[in-house]
Short mmCIF file of C-alpha atoms in Angstrom, two decimals:
data_model
loop_
_atom_site.label_atom_id
_atom_site.label_comp_id
_atom_site.label_asym_id
_atom_site.label_seq_id
_atom_site.Cartn_x
_atom_site.Cartn_y
_atom_site.Cartn_z
CA UNK A 1084 3.47 -17.87 18.95
CA UNK A 1085 1.23 -19.50 16.35
CA UNK A 1086 -1.83 -19.31 18.62
CA UNK A 1087 -1.28 -15.61 19.27
CA UNK A 1088 -0.87 -14.89 15.56
CA UNK A 1089 -4.01 -16.90 14.76
CA UNK A 1090 -5.99 -15.06 17.43
CA UNK A 1091 -4.82 -11.67 16.16
CA UNK A 1092 -5.75 -12.59 12.60
CA UNK A 1093 -9.17 -13.77 13.74
CA UNK A 1094 -9.74 -10.54 15.63
CA UNK A 1095 -8.74 -8.51 12.56
CA UNK A 1096 -11.17 -10.46 10.39
CA UNK A 1097 -14.00 -9.87 12.87
CA UNK A 1098 -13.13 -6.18 13.03
CA UNK A 1099 -13.14 -5.89 9.24
CA UNK A 1100 -16.51 -7.62 8.95
CA UNK A 1101 -18.04 -5.41 11.64
CA UNK A 1102 -16.68 -2.33 9.90
CA UNK A 1103 -18.08 -3.50 6.58
CA UNK A 1104 -21.51 -4.16 8.09
CA UNK A 1105 -21.48 -0.74 9.74
CA UNK A 1106 -20.61 0.95 6.45
CA UNK A 1107 -23.40 -0.99 4.70
CA UNK A 1108 -25.87 0.04 7.38
CA UNK A 1109 -24.93 3.73 7.06
CA UNK A 1110 -25.19 3.66 3.26
CA UNK A 1111 -28.48 1.74 3.23
CA UNK A 1112 -30.22 3.74 5.99
CA UNK A 1113 -29.26 7.10 4.48
CA UNK A 1114 -30.63 6.11 1.07
CA UNK A 1115 -33.83 4.58 2.39
CA UNK A 1116 -34.58 7.71 4.43
CA UNK A 1117 -33.88 9.97 1.47
CA UNK A 1118 -36.03 7.80 -0.80
CA UNK A 1119 -38.97 7.86 1.62
CA UNK A 1120 -38.76 11.41 2.98
CA UNK A 1121 -36.98 13.17 0.13
CA UNK A 1122 -40.25 14.20 -1.50
CA UNK A 1123 -39.04 13.32 -4.98
CA UNK A 1124 -40.57 11.17 -7.69
CA UNK A 1125 -39.03 9.05 -10.45
CA UNK A 1126 -38.31 10.73 -13.77
CA UNK A 1127 -37.42 9.27 -17.16
CA UNK A 1128 -35.51 12.20 -18.62
CA UNK A 1129 -33.48 10.22 -21.14
CA UNK A 1130 -36.13 7.68 -22.14
CA UNK A 1131 -34.47 4.53 -20.79
CA UNK A 1132 -37.69 3.40 -19.12
CA UNK A 1133 -39.50 3.67 -22.45
CA UNK A 1134 -36.67 1.77 -24.17
CA UNK A 1135 -36.93 -0.95 -21.53
CA UNK A 1136 -40.67 -1.32 -22.17
CA UNK A 1137 -39.96 -1.57 -25.90
CA UNK A 1138 -37.50 -4.36 -25.25
CA UNK A 1139 -40.04 -6.06 -23.02
CA UNK A 1140 -42.41 -5.96 -25.98
CA UNK A 1141 -39.62 -7.39 -28.21
CA UNK A 1142 -38.88 -4.15 -30.05
CA UNK A 1143 -35.21 -3.17 -30.36
CA UNK A 1144 -34.62 0.56 -29.71
CA UNK A 1145 -31.79 2.62 -31.21
CA UNK A 1146 -29.38 3.53 -28.39
CA UNK A 1147 -26.14 5.47 -28.06
CA UNK A 1148 -23.67 3.18 -26.29
CA UNK A 1149 -22.96 -0.34 -25.15
CA UNK A 1150 -23.87 0.69 -21.61
CA UNK A 1151 -27.35 1.77 -22.69
CA UNK A 1152 -27.88 -1.58 -24.44
CA UNK A 1153 -26.94 -3.50 -21.30
CA UNK A 1154 -28.91 -1.22 -18.97
CA UNK A 1155 -32.16 -1.32 -20.93
CA UNK A 1156 -31.90 -5.10 -21.27
CA UNK A 1157 -31.53 -5.36 -17.50
CA UNK A 1158 -34.53 -3.08 -16.93
CA UNK A 1159 -36.68 -5.01 -19.39
CA UNK A 1160 -36.05 -8.20 -17.42
CA UNK A 1161 -37.02 -6.35 -14.23
CA UNK A 1162 -40.24 -5.04 -15.74
CA UNK A 1163 -41.31 -8.55 -16.73
CA UNK A 1164 -41.64 -9.32 -12.98
CA UNK A 1165 -42.81 -5.95 -11.64
CA UNK A 1166 -44.87 -4.67 -14.55
CA UNK A 1167 -44.48 -1.21 -16.02
CA UNK A 1168 -43.95 0.47 -12.64
CA UNK A 1169 -41.35 3.20 -12.68
CA UNK A 1170 -41.14 3.19 -8.88
CA UNK A 1171 -39.80 -0.36 -9.06
CA UNK A 1172 -36.85 1.02 -11.01
CA UNK A 1173 -36.24 3.51 -8.17
CA UNK A 1174 -36.13 0.75 -5.54
CA UNK A 1175 -33.87 -1.28 -7.80
CA UNK A 1176 -31.44 1.63 -8.21
CA UNK A 1177 -31.48 2.30 -4.45
CA UNK A 1178 -30.38 -1.29 -3.82
CA UNK A 1179 -27.60 -1.33 -6.39
CA UNK A 1180 -26.33 2.10 -5.30
CA UNK A 1181 -25.98 0.87 -1.72
CA UNK A 1182 -24.15 -2.23 -2.95
CA UNK A 1183 -21.67 -0.41 -5.17
CA UNK A 1184 -20.79 2.14 -2.47
CA UNK A 1185 -19.87 -0.68 -0.07
CA UNK A 1186 -18.04 -2.64 -2.80
CA UNK A 1187 -16.14 0.49 -3.81
CA UNK A 1188 -15.04 0.92 -0.20
CA UNK A 1189 -13.75 -2.68 -0.14
CA UNK A 1190 -11.98 -2.44 -3.49
CA UNK A 1191 -10.24 0.88 -2.84
CA UNK A 1192 -9.20 -0.29 0.64
CA UNK A 1193 -7.57 -3.42 -0.80
CA UNK A 1194 -5.77 -1.47 -3.54
CA UNK A 1195 -4.68 1.74 -1.80
CA UNK A 1196 -5.50 1.51 1.90
CA UNK A 1197 -8.40 1.70 4.32
CA UNK A 1198 -8.25 5.49 4.69
CA UNK A 1199 -8.50 5.89 0.91
CA UNK A 1200 -11.54 3.60 0.90
CA UNK A 1201 -13.25 5.56 3.68
CA UNK A 1202 -12.65 8.94 2.06
CA UNK A 1203 -13.59 7.92 -1.49
CA UNK A 1204 -16.75 6.01 -0.65
CA UNK A 1205 -17.68 8.55 2.04
CA UNK A 1206 -17.56 11.44 -0.43
CA UNK A 1207 -19.75 9.55 -2.89
CA UNK A 1208 -22.09 8.48 -0.09
CA UNK A 1209 -22.89 12.06 0.93
CA UNK A 1210 -22.80 13.48 -2.59
CA UNK A 1211 -26.15 15.18 -3.38
CA UNK A 1212 -25.77 14.28 -7.07
CA UNK A 1213 -25.37 10.58 -6.24
CA UNK A 1214 -28.41 10.69 -3.96
CA UNK A 1215 -30.56 12.30 -6.66
CA UNK A 1216 -29.45 9.74 -9.25
CA UNK A 1217 -31.66 7.15 -7.52
CA UNK A 1218 -34.75 9.01 -8.80
CA UNK A 1219 -33.49 9.28 -12.38
CA UNK A 1220 -33.74 6.32 -14.76
CA UNK A 1221 -30.12 6.44 -15.90
CA UNK A 1222 -27.33 3.82 -16.15
CA UNK A 1223 -24.71 5.42 -13.83
CA UNK A 1224 -25.55 3.23 -10.83
CA UNK A 1225 -25.77 0.13 -13.00
CA UNK A 1226 -22.31 0.86 -14.41
CA UNK A 1227 -20.81 1.49 -10.96
CA UNK A 1228 -22.07 -1.86 -9.65
CA UNK A 1229 -19.95 -3.74 -12.19
CA UNK A 1230 -17.09 -1.28 -11.85
CA UNK A 1231 -16.94 -1.83 -8.07
CA UNK A 1232 -17.17 -5.60 -8.44
CA UNK A 1233 -14.12 -5.57 -10.74
CA UNK A 1234 -12.28 -3.33 -8.27
CA UNK A 1235 -12.85 -5.94 -5.54
CA UNK A 1236 -11.63 -8.71 -7.89
CA UNK A 1237 -8.53 -6.65 -8.74
CA UNK A 1238 -7.98 -5.92 -5.05
CA UNK A 1239 -8.12 -9.62 -4.18
CA UNK A 1240 -5.52 -10.38 -6.85
CA UNK A 1241 -3.33 -7.53 -5.58
CA UNK A 1242 -3.58 -8.63 -1.95
CA UNK A 1243 -2.63 -12.25 -2.68
CA UNK A 1244 0.19 -11.31 -5.02
CA UNK A 1245 1.77 -8.89 -2.54
CA UNK A 1246 1.83 -11.70 0.03
CA UNK A 1247 3.58 -13.99 -2.45
CA UNK A 1248 0.59 -16.34 -2.67
CA UNK A 1249 -0.29 -15.86 -6.36
CA UNK A 1250 1.28 -18.98 -7.85
CA UNK A 1251 1.30 -20.52 -11.34
CA UNK A 1252 -1.78 -22.68 -10.96
CA UNK A 1253 -4.07 -22.85 -13.99
CA UNK A 1254 -7.12 -21.35 -12.31
CA UNK A 1255 -5.18 -18.25 -11.30
CA UNK A 1256 -4.26 -17.62 -14.93
CA UNK A 1257 -7.92 -18.09 -15.88
CA UNK A 1258 -8.88 -15.63 -13.10
CA UNK A 1259 -6.65 -12.94 -14.62
CA UNK A 1260 -7.98 -13.58 -18.13
CA UNK A 1261 -11.58 -13.20 -16.95
CA UNK A 1262 -10.65 -10.05 -15.02
CA UNK A 1263 -9.10 -8.57 -18.14
CA UNK A 1264 -12.06 -9.69 -20.28
CA UNK A 1265 -14.70 -7.93 -18.19
CA UNK A 1266 -12.47 -4.86 -17.90
CA UNK A 1267 -12.41 -4.75 -21.70
CA UNK A 1268 -16.21 -4.95 -21.80
CA UNK A 1269 -16.43 -2.05 -19.33
CA UNK A 1270 -14.07 0.01 -21.51
CA UNK A 1271 -16.45 -0.35 -24.49
CA UNK A 1272 -19.49 0.27 -22.33
CA UNK A 1273 -18.24 3.64 -21.17
CA UNK A 1274 -15.02 5.68 -21.14
CA UNK A 1275 -14.93 5.47 -17.31
CA UNK A 1276 -14.09 1.79 -17.72
CA UNK A 1277 -10.56 2.78 -18.77
CA UNK A 1278 -9.88 3.56 -15.12
CA UNK A 1279 -9.63 -0.22 -14.63
CA UNK A 1280 -6.61 -0.73 -16.97
CA UNK A 1281 -4.97 2.28 -15.31
CA UNK A 1282 -5.36 0.64 -11.89
CA UNK A 1283 -4.07 -2.63 -13.36
CA UNK A 1284 -0.87 -0.84 -14.39
CA UNK A 1285 -0.50 0.53 -10.85
CA UNK A 1286 -0.99 -2.96 -9.40
CA UNK A 1287 1.58 -4.53 -11.75
CA UNK A 1288 4.16 -1.85 -10.87
CA UNK A 1289 3.65 -2.63 -7.17
CA UNK A 1290 4.06 -6.35 -7.87
CA UNK A 1291 7.26 -5.79 -9.83
CA UNK A 1292 8.83 -3.97 -6.87
CA UNK A 1293 7.55 -6.35 -4.19
CA UNK A 1294 8.07 -9.72 -5.90
CA UNK A 1295 11.48 -9.12 -7.46
CA UNK A 1296 13.47 -10.50 -4.52
CA UNK A 1297 11.01 -13.33 -3.81
CA UNK A 1298 11.14 -14.54 -7.40
CA UNK A 1299 14.95 -14.39 -7.38
CA UNK A 1300 15.03 -16.55 -4.25
CA UNK A 1301 12.57 -19.09 -5.61
CA UNK A 1302 14.69 -19.48 -8.76
CA UNK A 1303 17.46 -20.79 -6.51
CA UNK A 1304 15.13 -23.41 -5.05
CA UNK A 1305 14.97 -26.62 -7.05
CA UNK A 1306 12.60 -28.61 -4.83
CA UNK A 1307 9.48 -26.45 -5.23
CA UNK A 1308 7.03 -27.60 -7.88
CA UNK A 1309 6.40 -25.36 -10.87
CA UNK A 1310 2.71 -24.84 -10.08
CA UNK A 1311 3.57 -23.72 -6.54
CA UNK A 1312 6.03 -21.07 -7.69
CA UNK A 1313 5.10 -17.38 -7.62
CA UNK A 1314 3.67 -16.16 -10.91
CA UNK A 1315 6.08 -13.69 -12.53
CA UNK A 1316 4.90 -10.18 -13.31
CA UNK A 1317 5.37 -10.60 -17.04
CA UNK A 1318 3.11 -13.67 -16.89
CA UNK A 1319 0.49 -11.62 -15.04
CA UNK A 1320 0.72 -8.94 -17.74
CA UNK A 1321 0.31 -11.58 -20.45
CA UNK A 1322 -2.87 -13.04 -18.90
CA UNK A 1323 -4.43 -9.60 -18.35
CA UNK A 1324 -3.62 -8.43 -21.88
CA UNK A 1325 -5.15 -11.54 -23.43
CA UNK A 1326 -8.36 -11.06 -21.45
CA UNK A 1327 -8.51 -7.30 -22.08
CA UNK A 1328 -8.07 -7.69 -25.85
CA UNK A 1329 -10.67 -10.48 -25.97
CA UNK A 1330 -13.19 -8.33 -24.07
CA UNK A 1331 -12.67 -5.30 -26.32
CA UNK A 1332 -13.13 -7.20 -29.57
CA UNK A 1333 -15.90 -9.49 -28.32
CA UNK A 1334 -18.18 -6.63 -27.32
CA UNK A 1335 -17.49 -4.74 -30.56
CA UNK A 1336 -18.30 -7.84 -32.59
CA UNK A 1337 -21.50 -8.31 -30.58
CA UNK A 1338 -22.73 -4.80 -31.37
CA UNK A 1339 -21.67 -5.31 -34.99
CA UNK A 1340 -24.07 -8.25 -35.15
CA UNK A 1341 -26.88 -6.19 -33.57
CA UNK A 1342 -26.55 -3.22 -35.89
CA UNK A 1343 -25.28 -4.85 -39.09
CA UNK A 1344 -22.31 -2.47 -39.32
CA UNK A 1345 -18.69 -3.52 -39.72
CA UNK A 1346 -16.35 -3.60 -36.76
CA UNK A 1347 -14.54 -0.55 -38.11
CA UNK A 1348 -17.83 1.37 -38.29
CA UNK A 1349 -18.61 0.32 -34.74
CA UNK A 1350 -15.21 1.60 -33.57
CA UNK A 1351 -15.77 4.98 -35.23
CA UNK A 1352 -19.25 5.04 -33.73
CA UNK A 1353 -17.70 4.49 -30.31
CA UNK A 1354 -15.27 7.37 -30.83
CA UNK A 1355 -18.06 9.62 -32.10
CA UNK A 1356 -19.78 9.43 -28.71
CA UNK A 1357 -17.02 11.51 -27.11
CA UNK A 1358 -18.44 14.59 -28.82
CA UNK A 1359 -21.07 14.63 -26.09
CA UNK A 1360 -18.70 16.44 -23.72
CA UNK A 1361 -18.96 18.55 -21.65
CA UNK A 1362 -22.54 17.50 -20.87
CA UNK A 1363 -23.32 13.82 -21.31
CA UNK A 1364 -20.96 11.32 -22.94
CA UNK A 1365 -21.72 7.66 -23.63
CA UNK A 1366 -24.87 7.83 -21.47
CA UNK A 1367 -23.02 9.06 -18.37
CA UNK A 1368 -23.25 12.60 -17.07
CA UNK A 1369 -20.07 14.70 -16.86
CA UNK A 1370 -21.08 15.64 -13.29
CA UNK A 1371 -20.78 11.98 -12.31
CA UNK A 1372 -17.29 11.90 -13.85
CA UNK A 1373 -16.23 14.83 -11.66
CA UNK A 1374 -17.66 13.29 -8.50
CA UNK A 1375 -16.09 9.88 -9.11
CA UNK A 1376 -12.64 11.13 -10.11
CA UNK A 1377 -12.62 13.74 -7.35
CA UNK A 1378 -13.52 11.15 -4.72
CA UNK A 1379 -10.82 8.71 -5.90
CA UNK A 1380 -8.13 11.41 -6.03
CA UNK A 1381 -9.09 12.73 -2.58
CA UNK A 1382 -8.98 9.26 -1.05
CA UNK A 1383 -5.59 8.37 -2.54
CA UNK A 1384 -4.18 11.78 -1.54
CA UNK A 1385 -5.29 11.33 2.09
CA UNK A 1386 -3.74 7.86 2.17
CA UNK A 1387 -0.40 9.17 0.81
CA UNK A 1388 -0.31 12.03 3.35
CA UNK A 1389 -1.11 9.62 6.17
CA UNK A 1390 1.71 7.29 5.14
CA UNK A 1391 4.20 10.18 4.90
CA UNK A 1392 3.28 11.53 8.35
CA UNK A 1393 3.46 8.06 9.87
CA UNK A 1394 6.91 7.46 8.34
CA UNK A 1395 8.21 10.81 9.64
CA UNK A 1396 6.95 10.06 13.15
CA UNK A 1397 8.65 6.67 13.12
CA UNK A 1398 11.88 8.27 11.88
CA UNK A 1399 11.83 10.99 14.55
CA UNK A 1400 11.12 8.42 17.25
CA UNK A 1401 14.13 6.40 16.09
CA UNK A 1402 16.35 9.49 16.15
CA UNK A 1403 15.25 10.48 19.66
CA UNK A 1404 16.03 7.05 21.04
CA UNK A 1405 19.32 6.99 23.03
CA UNK A 1406 22.07 4.53 22.02
CA UNK A 1407 21.74 2.66 25.33
CA UNK A 1408 18.00 2.23 24.79
CA UNK A 1409 18.61 1.10 21.21
CA UNK A 1410 21.10 -1.53 22.39
CA UNK A 1411 18.70 -2.70 25.09
CA UNK A 1412 15.84 -2.89 22.60
CA UNK A 1413 17.96 -4.88 20.15
CA UNK A 1414 18.94 -7.30 22.93
CA UNK A 1415 15.30 -7.68 23.94
CA UNK A 1416 14.44 -8.66 20.38
CA UNK A 1417 16.71 -11.72 20.64
CA UNK A 1418 14.59 -14.76 21.55
CA UNK A 1419 15.33 -16.37 24.90
CA UNK A 1420 15.70 -19.81 23.42
CA UNK A 1421 18.34 -18.46 21.04
CA UNK A 1422 20.37 -16.94 23.89
CA UNK A 1423 20.18 -20.18 25.82
CA UNK A 1424 21.34 -22.08 22.76
CA UNK A 1425 24.35 -19.79 22.42
CA UNK A 1426 25.26 -20.16 26.12
CA UNK A 1427 25.05 -23.93 25.88
CA UNK A 1428 27.09 -23.96 22.69
CA UNK A 1429 24.42 -25.92 20.79
CA UNK A 1430 23.72 -23.27 18.14
CA UNK A 1431 25.39 -23.73 14.76
CA UNK A 1432 28.13 -21.26 13.91
CA UNK A 1433 26.18 -19.70 11.01
CA UNK A 1434 23.28 -18.86 13.30
CA UNK A 1435 25.44 -17.74 16.19
CA UNK A 1436 26.89 -14.94 14.08
CA UNK A 1437 23.51 -13.19 14.08
CA UNK A 1438 23.68 -12.94 17.88
CA UNK A 1439 27.25 -11.82 18.39
CA UNK A 1440 26.67 -9.62 21.44
CA UNK A 1441 25.36 -12.38 23.74
CA UNK A 1442 28.18 -14.68 22.63
CA UNK A 1443 30.82 -12.11 23.54
CA UNK A 1444 29.30 -11.66 26.96
CA UNK A 1445 29.50 -15.40 27.58
CA UNK A 1446 33.14 -15.50 26.57
CA UNK A 1447 34.07 -12.58 28.78
CA UNK A 1448 32.31 -14.09 31.77
CA UNK A 1449 33.93 -17.46 31.27
CA UNK A 1450 37.40 -16.02 30.77
CA UNK A 1451 37.96 -14.20 34.05
CA UNK A 1452 41.67 -14.82 34.54
CA UNK A 1453 43.31 -16.32 37.54
CA UNK A 1454 46.61 -16.47 35.72
CA UNK A 1455 49.64 -14.28 36.31
CA UNK A 1456 49.93 -11.23 34.12
CA UNK A 1457 52.45 -8.59 33.31
CA UNK A 1458 51.61 -4.92 33.20
CA UNK A 1459 52.00 -2.67 30.20
CA UNK A 1460 50.86 0.85 31.11
CA UNK A 1461 47.06 0.89 31.52
CA UNK A 1462 46.62 -2.62 30.09
CA UNK A 1463 47.28 -6.12 31.30
CA UNK A 1464 48.26 -8.81 28.82
CA UNK A 1465 47.44 -12.33 29.97
CA UNK A 1466 49.36 -15.45 29.07
CA UNK A 1467 46.79 -16.47 26.46
CA UNK A 1468 47.33 -13.17 24.62
CA UNK A 1469 44.23 -11.27 25.70
CA UNK A 1470 44.65 -7.58 26.52
CA UNK A 1471 42.49 -6.29 29.39
CA UNK A 1472 42.25 -2.60 30.18
CA UNK A 1473 42.81 -1.62 33.84
CA UNK A 1474 40.25 0.43 35.70
CA UNK A 1475 41.16 3.88 36.97
CA UNK A 1476 41.86 4.19 40.73
CA UNK A 1477 38.72 5.61 42.38
CA UNK A 1478 40.60 6.76 45.56
CA UNK A 1479 42.09 10.29 45.86
CA UNK A 1480 45.89 10.38 45.51
CA UNK A 1481 48.40 13.26 45.77
CA UNK A 1482 49.43 14.99 42.64
CA UNK A 1483 52.62 13.87 40.99
CA UNK A 1484 55.70 16.02 41.72
CA UNK A 1485 56.90 17.95 38.72
CA UNK A 1486 60.64 18.78 38.78
CA UNK A 1487 61.40 22.41 38.05
CA UNK A 1488 64.74 23.63 36.60
CA UNK A 1489 66.12 27.05 37.68
CA UNK A 1490 68.67 28.74 35.41
CA UNK A 1491 70.03 32.27 35.91
CA UNK A 1492 72.38 34.38 33.81
CA UNK A 1493 74.96 35.80 36.29
CA UNK A 1494 76.07 38.53 33.91
CA UNK A 1495 72.56 39.92 33.70
CA UNK A 1496 71.90 39.58 37.42
CA UNK A 1497 74.80 41.78 38.72
CA UNK A 1498 74.14 43.77 41.85
CA UNK A 1499 74.50 47.58 41.79
CA UNK A 1500 77.11 47.68 44.60
CA UNK A 1501 79.63 45.45 42.83
CA UNK A 1502 82.93 47.27 42.15
CA UNK A 1503 85.36 46.24 39.50
CA UNK A 1504 88.93 45.64 40.89
CA UNK A 1505 92.08 45.88 38.80
CA UNK A 1506 95.49 44.36 39.54
CA UNK A 1507 97.09 47.72 40.42
CA UNK A 1508 94.44 48.74 42.92
CA UNK A 1509 95.65 49.04 46.55
CA UNK A 1510 93.20 49.01 49.37
CA UNK A 1511 92.92 47.66 52.94
CA UNK A 1512 90.43 45.00 53.92
#
């Protein structure tokens, strides 16, 4: 049994890796072909390339958001190796767009299901707006690379916790704090980062439902070490909140040091950026918001519909199954070694209760009577007190005679030729 389970798990891992490589190949080949044969050239509509060159020359530009600060710093480091070539930025954005599409597929699949990952990443892969963003020097792809990486990290935490493998070890608490910290940084970078805390809430709700019984059982166990126990949901919330708060305040304090403003002024500055709607807010286009949110909603919706249809099919199949087939299937689920243990009488009583049907069959076979019995109607009661029902006679027999009673009223059945005779009548016979 262990070898078969190990082989199946190995085959699933190979299948997942092949699927991931195929998805990477599709995303990369489509973008390379569009970049080469699309007939488009790089444009610097919003001036980020110029800001990056200013940073490379050690001049600090005035920018609109934390995301633009991080993006231009990243580009300035790139330009130190490639020179002031705007086409190098295009190749760089092509690479990171391919990476974040594949990482988004992995993260959404781990959180919501494989179908949701396929639909969400597939919509963004074929989106014309996403394809064109490669040729525009803009921070959307840079933001999505970090966003997708955090989705994968959150998906790993979710997968382990749902299997009951997220214990109280110190490094797991540190993992959650770092996850919350970088999520806080993303929230200050851009408003789209708040999707991460929303998904964290969804994950914690799932953990509360799934781990409730497991945690109750482990509380009854005294032998397990504290560090090997499952981490409670409230402890997970505590670690994530500490990291999230630290990330929010750390990035605000950092920009306070860069600009010389107070942290309150920086917070109001961050809120002021939302006036850019409905066009461009915090250096991210509103069109990208629609594509990203629409893809995520479509993927989750398809996954929910698939789960509902699958559950209804399983329910209808269970209803169509005959009682005899259900009994036979339940008997087939009983392991052979268990049945043998019951027949030999070596199974403990507590375990034998789970397999009552085979035990009854053994008793009935072993108790075929050769003792005298007295009849009581359609049943036979043996000397040891067991009542056995008699089988019906399969041979044809005559019908039982039913006695009929005949009763006539002589006064009502008089014949018409009867003549009344008085005492004074005189006649000859």
